[in-house]
Amino acid sequence: MSAQLILRSTLPRALLSRRALPASAILIRHSTTDAYAPVPGGPIYKGTVNDPTTFPPPSRVHGSYHWAFERLLSAGLVPMTIAAFVTSGSQHPILDGLLGVSLIVHSHIGFDTLLVDYIHKRKFPILAPVMTWTLRTATVASIVGIYQFNTNDIGLTELITKVWTA
């Protein structure tokens, strides 16, 4: 309050207008009075990097349901892998296919999280979408490859069993 009185009494109104003050002045205009008051940290300019980051709207897809699906998929891979190797892949091709697709979806989620965390769209405006679409293309190609390998060849668990015993 006393700083406002000192400013008012010592400086004429022409010097207190915004155009007369230098950009380095740490003063902000009050809406109720004509006085300027010092603000710790300097003035806040609208439309610059000083603006706070907006939070995205809440979404069920990107919230706890997404996290719970990732945890359930990760935990479900352990018994699914054991069941696929205990029963032969050629006798139970659905379990073999389900294991292959689950492994690919699990890998896709992990790589997508890596891209979201380290190759952000704001920092890499061209590379981030290219990497995201490369991951999506590779995921679809891998699912098609697993399907072809399980239907036209020996299957995933048979291949791993043969490699393990070789």
Coordinates of C-alpha atoms in Angstrom, one line a residue:
M1 CA 0.0 0.0 0.0
S2 CA 2.8 2.4 0.9
A3 CA 4.6 1.6 -2.4
Q4 CA 1.5 2.7 -4.3
L5 CA 1.3 6.0 -2.4
I6 CA 5.0 6.7 -3.0
L7 CA 4.6 5.9 -6.7
R8 CA 1.5 8.1 -7.0
S9 CA 3.0 11.0 -5.2
T10 CA 6.4 11.1 -6.9
L11 CA 5.7 10.2 -10.5
P12 CA 3.3 12.0 -12.8
R13 CA 0.5 10.1 -14.5
A14 CA 2.1 10.4 -17.9
L15 CA 5.1 8.3 -16.7
L16 CA 2.8 5.7 -15.2
S17 CA 1.1 4.8 -18.5
R18 CA 2.0 1.4 -20.0
R19 CA 3.7 3.0 -23.0
A20 CA 6.0 5.1 -20.8
L21 CA 7.2 2.2 -18.7
P22 CA 10.1 0.0 -19.9
A23 CA 9.5 -3.7 -20.5
S24 CA 11.9 -4.6 -17.7
A25 CA 9.8 -2.8 -15.1
I26 CA 8.3 -5.2 -12.5
L27 CA 5.0 -3.4 -12.3
I28 CA 1.4 -4.5 -13.0
R29 CA -1.7 -2.4 -13.5
H30 CA -4.5 -2.9 -11.0
S31 CA -8.0 -3.0 -12.4
T32 CA -9.5 -0.9 -9.6
T33 CA -7.0 1.9 -9.4
D34 CA -4.6 3.8 -11.7
A35 CA -1.6 2.8 -9.6
Y36 CA 1.0 0.2 -10.4
A37 CA 2.1 -2.3 -7.8
P38 CA 5.3 -4.4 -7.8
V39 CA 4.7 -8.2 -8.4
P40 CA 7.2 -10.8 -7.2
G41 CA 8.7 -12.5 -10.2
G42 CA 7.7 -9.9 -12.7
P43 CA 4.6 -9.2 -14.8
I44 CA 2.5 -12.0 -16.4
Y45 CA 2.0 -11.5 -20.1
K46 CA -0.9 -13.3 -21.7
G47 CA -0.2 -15.3 -24.9
T48 CA 3.4 -16.2 -24.1
V49 CA 5.3 -19.1 -22.6
N50 CA 4.2 -17.8 -19.2
D51 CA 0.7 -19.2 -19.8
P52 CA 0.0 -22.3 -17.8
T53 CA -0.3 -25.6 -19.6
T54 CA -3.9 -26.6 -20.2
F55 CA -5.0 -30.0 -18.9
P56 CA -6.6 -32.4 -21.3
P57 CA -10.3 -33.3 -20.6
P58 CA -10.8 -36.5 -18.6
S59 CA -11.1 -39.6 -20.7
R60 CA -12.0 -43.2 -19.9
V61 CA -9.7 -44.4 -22.6
H62 CA -6.6 -42.7 -21.3
G63 CA -7.2 -43.0 -17.6
S64 CA -7.3 -45.8 -15.1
Y65 CA -9.0 -48.2 -17.5
H66 CA -6.1 -48.1 -19.8
W67 CA -3.6 -48.6 -16.9
A68 CA -5.7 -51.5 -15.6
F69 CA -5.8 -53.2 -19.0
E70 CA -2.0 -52.9 -19.3
R71 CA -1.5 -54.5 -15.9
L72 CA -4.1 -57.3 -16.6
L73 CA -2.4 -58.1 -19.9
S74 CA 1.0 -58.2 -18.3
A75 CA -0.1 -60.4 -15.5
G76 CA -2.1 -62.7 -17.9
L77 CA 0.9 -63.3 -20.1
V78 CA 2.6 -65.5 -17.4
P79 CA -0.2 -68.2 -17.1
M80 CA -0.9 -67.9 -20.8
T81 CA 2.7 -68.7 -21.7
I82 CA 2.8 -71.6 -19.3
A83 CA -0.4 -73.0 -20.6
A84 CA 0.7 -72.7 -24.2
F85 CA 3.9 -74.6 -23.6
V86 CA 2.3 -77.3 -21.4
T87 CA -0.3 -78.0 -24.2
S88 CA 1.3 -78.3 -27.6
G89 CA 0.6 -75.4 -30.0
S90 CA -0.5 -77.8 -32.8
Q91 CA -3.2 -79.3 -30.6
H92 CA -4.5 -76.0 -29.3
P93 CA -3.9 -73.4 -32.1
I94 CA -6.3 -70.8 -30.5
L95 CA -4.2 -70.6 -27.4
D96 CA -1.1 -70.3 -29.5
G97 CA -2.7 -67.5 -31.6
L98 CA -3.9 -65.7 -28.4
L99 CA -0.4 -65.9 -26.9
G100 CA 1.1 -64.4 -30.1
V101 CA -1.5 -61.5 -30.3
S102 CA -1.1 -60.8 -26.6
L103 CA 2.7 -60.6 -26.9
I104 CA 2.4 -58.2 -29.8
V105 CA -0.3 -56.0 -28.1
H106 CA 1.9 -55.9 -24.9
S107 CA 4.9 -54.8 -27.0
H108 CA 2.9 -52.2 -28.8
I109 CA 1.7 -50.7 -25.5
G110 CA 5.3 -50.6 -24.2
F111 CA 6.7 -49.0 -27.4
D112 CA 3.8 -46.5 -27.6
T113 CA 4.5 -45.4 -24.0
L114 CA 8.2 -44.9 -24.9
L115 CA 7.2 -42.7 -27.8
V116 CA 4.7 -40.7 -25.8
D117 CA 7.3 -40.1 -23.0
Y118 CA 10.5 -39.4 -25.0
I119 CA 9.4 -38.3 -28.5
H120 CA 6.7 -35.7 -27.8
K121 CA 4.7 -33.9 -30.5
R122 CA 5.6 -30.5 -29.2
K123 CA 9.3 -31.1 -29.3
F124 CA 9.4 -33.3 -32.4
P125 CA 6.5 -32.1 -34.6
I126 CA 7.5 -34.2 -37.7
L127 CA 9.3 -37.2 -36.1
A128 CA 6.6 -38.0 -33.5
P129 CA 3.8 -38.7 -36.0
V130 CA 6.2 -40.6 -38.3
M131 CA 7.3 -42.8 -35.4
T132 CA 3.8 -43.3 -34.2
W133 CA 2.6 -44.5 -37.6
T134 CA 5.7 -46.6 -38.0
L135 CA 4.8 -48.4 -34.7
R136 CA 1.2 -48.9 -35.8
T137 CA 2.3 -50.3 -39.2
A138 CA 4.8 -52.6 -37.6
T139 CA 2.2 -53.8 -35.1
V140 CA -0.4 -54.6 -37.8
A141 CA 2.3 -56.3 -39.9
S142 CA 3.4 -58.4 -36.9
I143 CA -0.2 -59.5 -36.2
V144 CA -0.6 -60.6 -39.8
G145 CA 2.8 -62.4 -39.6
I146 CA 1.8 -64.2 -36.4
Y147 CA -1.5 -65.2 -38.0
Q148 CA 0.3 -66.5 -41.1
F149 CA 2.9 -68.4 -39.0
N150 CA 0.3 -70.0 -36.8
T151 CA -2.0 -71.1 -39.6
N152 CA 0.4 -72.0 -42.4
D153 CA 3.5 -73.2 -40.4
I154 CA 4.3 -74.9 -37.1
G155 CA 3.1 -72.1 -34.8
L156 CA 4.8 -70.0 -32.2
T157 CA 5.1 -72.4 -29.3
E158 CA 6.3 -75.2 -31.5
L159 CA 9.0 -72.9 -32.9
I160 CA 10.2 -71.9 -29.4
T161 CA 10.2 -75.5 -28.3
K162 CA 12.3 -76.6 -31.2
V163 CA 14.7 -73.7 -30.7
W164 CA 14.9 -74.4 -27.0
T165 CA 15.7 -78.1 -27.5
A166 CA 18.2 -77.6 -30.4

